[in-house]
Tab-separated table of C-alpha atoms in Angstrom:
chain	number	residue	atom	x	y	z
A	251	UNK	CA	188.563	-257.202	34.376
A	252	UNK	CA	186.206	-260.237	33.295
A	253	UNK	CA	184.026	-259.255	30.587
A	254	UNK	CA	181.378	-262.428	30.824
A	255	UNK	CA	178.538	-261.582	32.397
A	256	UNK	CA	177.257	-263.590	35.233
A	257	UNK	CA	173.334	-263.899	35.714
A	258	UNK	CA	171.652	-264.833	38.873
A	259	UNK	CA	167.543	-265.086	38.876
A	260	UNK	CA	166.896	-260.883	39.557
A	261	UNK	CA	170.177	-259.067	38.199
A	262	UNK	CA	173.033	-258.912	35.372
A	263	UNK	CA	176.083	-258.329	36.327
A	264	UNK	CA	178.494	-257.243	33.574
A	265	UNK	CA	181.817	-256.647	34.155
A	266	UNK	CA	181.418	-255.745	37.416
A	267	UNK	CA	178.519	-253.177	36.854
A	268	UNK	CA	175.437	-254.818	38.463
A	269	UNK	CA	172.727	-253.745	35.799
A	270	UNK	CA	168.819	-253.558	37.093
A	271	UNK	CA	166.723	-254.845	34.994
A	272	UNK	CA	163.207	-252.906	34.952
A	273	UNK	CA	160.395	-255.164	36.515
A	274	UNK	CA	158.582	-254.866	33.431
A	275	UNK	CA	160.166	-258.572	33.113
A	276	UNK	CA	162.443	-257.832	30.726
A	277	UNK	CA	165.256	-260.217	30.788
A	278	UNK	CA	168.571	-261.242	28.756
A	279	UNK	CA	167.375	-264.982	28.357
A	280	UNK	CA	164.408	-265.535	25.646
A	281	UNK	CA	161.599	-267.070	28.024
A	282	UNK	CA	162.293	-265.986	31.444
A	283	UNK	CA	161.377	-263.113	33.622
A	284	UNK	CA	163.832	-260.851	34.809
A	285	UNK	CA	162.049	-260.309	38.587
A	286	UNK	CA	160.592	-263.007	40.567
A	287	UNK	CA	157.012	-262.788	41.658
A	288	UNK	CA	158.161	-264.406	44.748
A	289	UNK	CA	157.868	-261.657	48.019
A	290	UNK	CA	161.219	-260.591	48.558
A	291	UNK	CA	162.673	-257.658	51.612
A	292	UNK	CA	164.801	-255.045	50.617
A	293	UNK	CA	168.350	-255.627	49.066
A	294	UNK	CA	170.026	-252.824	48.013
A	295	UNK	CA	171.022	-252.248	44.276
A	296	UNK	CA	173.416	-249.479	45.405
A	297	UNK	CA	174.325	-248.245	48.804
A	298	UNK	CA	175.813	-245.006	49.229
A	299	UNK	CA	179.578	-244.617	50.377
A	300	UNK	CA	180.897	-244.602	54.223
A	301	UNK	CA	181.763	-240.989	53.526
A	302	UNK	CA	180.908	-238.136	50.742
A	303	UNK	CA	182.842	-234.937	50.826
A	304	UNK	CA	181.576	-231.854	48.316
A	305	UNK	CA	182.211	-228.193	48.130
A	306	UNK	CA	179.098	-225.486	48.763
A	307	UNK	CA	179.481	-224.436	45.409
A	308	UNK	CA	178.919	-227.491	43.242
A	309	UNK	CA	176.523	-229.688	46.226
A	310	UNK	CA	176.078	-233.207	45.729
A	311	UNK	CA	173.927	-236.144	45.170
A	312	UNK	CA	174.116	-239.173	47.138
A	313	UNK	CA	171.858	-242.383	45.526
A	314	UNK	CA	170.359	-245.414	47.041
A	315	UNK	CA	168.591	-247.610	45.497
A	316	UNK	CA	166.813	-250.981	46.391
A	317	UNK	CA	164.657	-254.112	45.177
A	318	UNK	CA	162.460	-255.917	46.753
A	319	UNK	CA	158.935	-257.311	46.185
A	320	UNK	CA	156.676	-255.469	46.853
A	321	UNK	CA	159.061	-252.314	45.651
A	322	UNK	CA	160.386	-250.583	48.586
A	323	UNK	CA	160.012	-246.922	50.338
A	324	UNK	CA	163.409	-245.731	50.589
A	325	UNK	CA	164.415	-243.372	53.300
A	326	UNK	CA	166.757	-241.128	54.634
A	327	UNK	CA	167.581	-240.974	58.280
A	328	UNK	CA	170.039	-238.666	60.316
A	329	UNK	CA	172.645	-240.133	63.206
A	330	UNK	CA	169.729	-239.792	65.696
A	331	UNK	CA	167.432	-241.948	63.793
A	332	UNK	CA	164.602	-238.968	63.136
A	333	UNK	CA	163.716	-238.263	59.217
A	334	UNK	CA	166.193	-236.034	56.752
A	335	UNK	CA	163.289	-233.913	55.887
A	336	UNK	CA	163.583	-231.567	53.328
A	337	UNK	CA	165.215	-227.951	53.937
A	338	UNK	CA	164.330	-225.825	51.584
A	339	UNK	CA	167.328	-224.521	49.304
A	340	UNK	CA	169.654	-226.866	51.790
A	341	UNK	CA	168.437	-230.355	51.317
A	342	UNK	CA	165.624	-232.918	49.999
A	343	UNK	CA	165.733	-236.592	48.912
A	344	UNK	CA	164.151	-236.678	45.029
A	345	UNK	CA	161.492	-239.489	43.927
A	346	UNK	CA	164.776	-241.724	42.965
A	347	UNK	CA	165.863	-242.272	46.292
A	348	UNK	CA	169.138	-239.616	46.166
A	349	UNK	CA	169.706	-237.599	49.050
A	350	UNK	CA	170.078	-234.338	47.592
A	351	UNK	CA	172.240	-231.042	49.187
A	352	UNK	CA	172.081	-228.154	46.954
A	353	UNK	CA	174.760	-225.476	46.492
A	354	UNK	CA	174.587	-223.076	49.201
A	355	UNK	CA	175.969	-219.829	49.740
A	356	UNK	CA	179.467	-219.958	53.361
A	357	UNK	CA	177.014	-217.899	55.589
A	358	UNK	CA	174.115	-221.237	54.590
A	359	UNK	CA	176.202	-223.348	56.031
A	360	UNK	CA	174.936	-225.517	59.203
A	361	UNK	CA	176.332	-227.863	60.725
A	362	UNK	CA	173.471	-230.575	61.636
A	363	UNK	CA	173.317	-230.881	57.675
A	364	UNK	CA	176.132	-230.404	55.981
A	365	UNK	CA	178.785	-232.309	58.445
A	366	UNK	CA	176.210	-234.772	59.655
A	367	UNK	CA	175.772	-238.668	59.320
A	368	UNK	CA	172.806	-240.334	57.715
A	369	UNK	CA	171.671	-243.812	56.501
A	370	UNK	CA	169.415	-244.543	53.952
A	371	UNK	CA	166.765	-247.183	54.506
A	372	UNK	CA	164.786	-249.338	52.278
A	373	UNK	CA	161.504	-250.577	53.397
A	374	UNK	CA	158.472	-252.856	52.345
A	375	UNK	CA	156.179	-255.330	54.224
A	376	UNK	CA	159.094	-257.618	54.530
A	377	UNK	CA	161.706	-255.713	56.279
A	378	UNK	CA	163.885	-252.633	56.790
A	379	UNK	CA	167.514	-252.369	55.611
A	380	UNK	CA	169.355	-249.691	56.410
A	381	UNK	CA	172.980	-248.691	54.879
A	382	UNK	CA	175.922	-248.257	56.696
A	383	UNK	CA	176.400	-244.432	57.905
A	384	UNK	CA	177.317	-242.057	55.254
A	385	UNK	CA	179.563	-239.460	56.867
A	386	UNK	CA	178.623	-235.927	54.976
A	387	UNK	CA	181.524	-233.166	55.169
A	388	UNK	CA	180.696	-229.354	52.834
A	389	UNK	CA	184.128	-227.532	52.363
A	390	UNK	CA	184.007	-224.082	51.283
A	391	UNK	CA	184.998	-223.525	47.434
């Protein structure tokens, strides 16, 4: 693996990790910026895997993350294209982005959440990108 990092205007990548820098403008050269003030639409920082298996017992968490100027709304969407709105003690996407699905007890399980397809969707005044489908599949511990 190449340990030099390589530096474009927005992100470091080292050694293949790509490493967000905050938009506080912090940046690893002495007298630049780290973000652009320049309007930018959504490009995602991390998009979440084609499919995520987990077992009820242990649940999972599923990130996505984006940048763009202004910051964008990140979403999560089911197959259908209707909202992944929270179920309570079953499902819910956290302030981060993450689509979250809790542990839950064999006789919790349904079907239309826990062996479903999402995407997640980043959105600001520029645009809308969406991830590829994330096929979720539970198995019973």
């Amino acid at each position: 693996m190449n340990n030099n990092p390589r530096h474009d205007h927005n992100i470091e990548i080292v050694s293949g990790v790509l490493i967000a820098l905050n938009n506080l403008g912090l940046s690893p050269h002495p007298g630049t910026r780290a973000f652009s003030s320049e309007r930018q639409i959504p490009t995602f920082l991390h998009e979440p895997p084609h499919r995520h298996e987990f077992l009820n017992s242990s649940g999972a968490v599923i990130p996505c993350t984006a940048f763009g100027n202004p910051n964008p709304v990140i979403r999560w969407i089911n197959d259908d294209g209707t909202p992944a709105a929270d179920i309570a003690g079953l499902r819910h996407v956290r302030l981060d982005g993450s689509l979250v699905f809790q542990p839950f007890r064999t006789d919790q399980y349904r079907q239309d959440v826990h062996a479903a397809t999402y995407r997640c969707t980043a959105t600001n005044v520029f645009g809308t990108l969406s991830s590829r489908d994330v096929h979720v599949v539970a198995g019973e511990s």
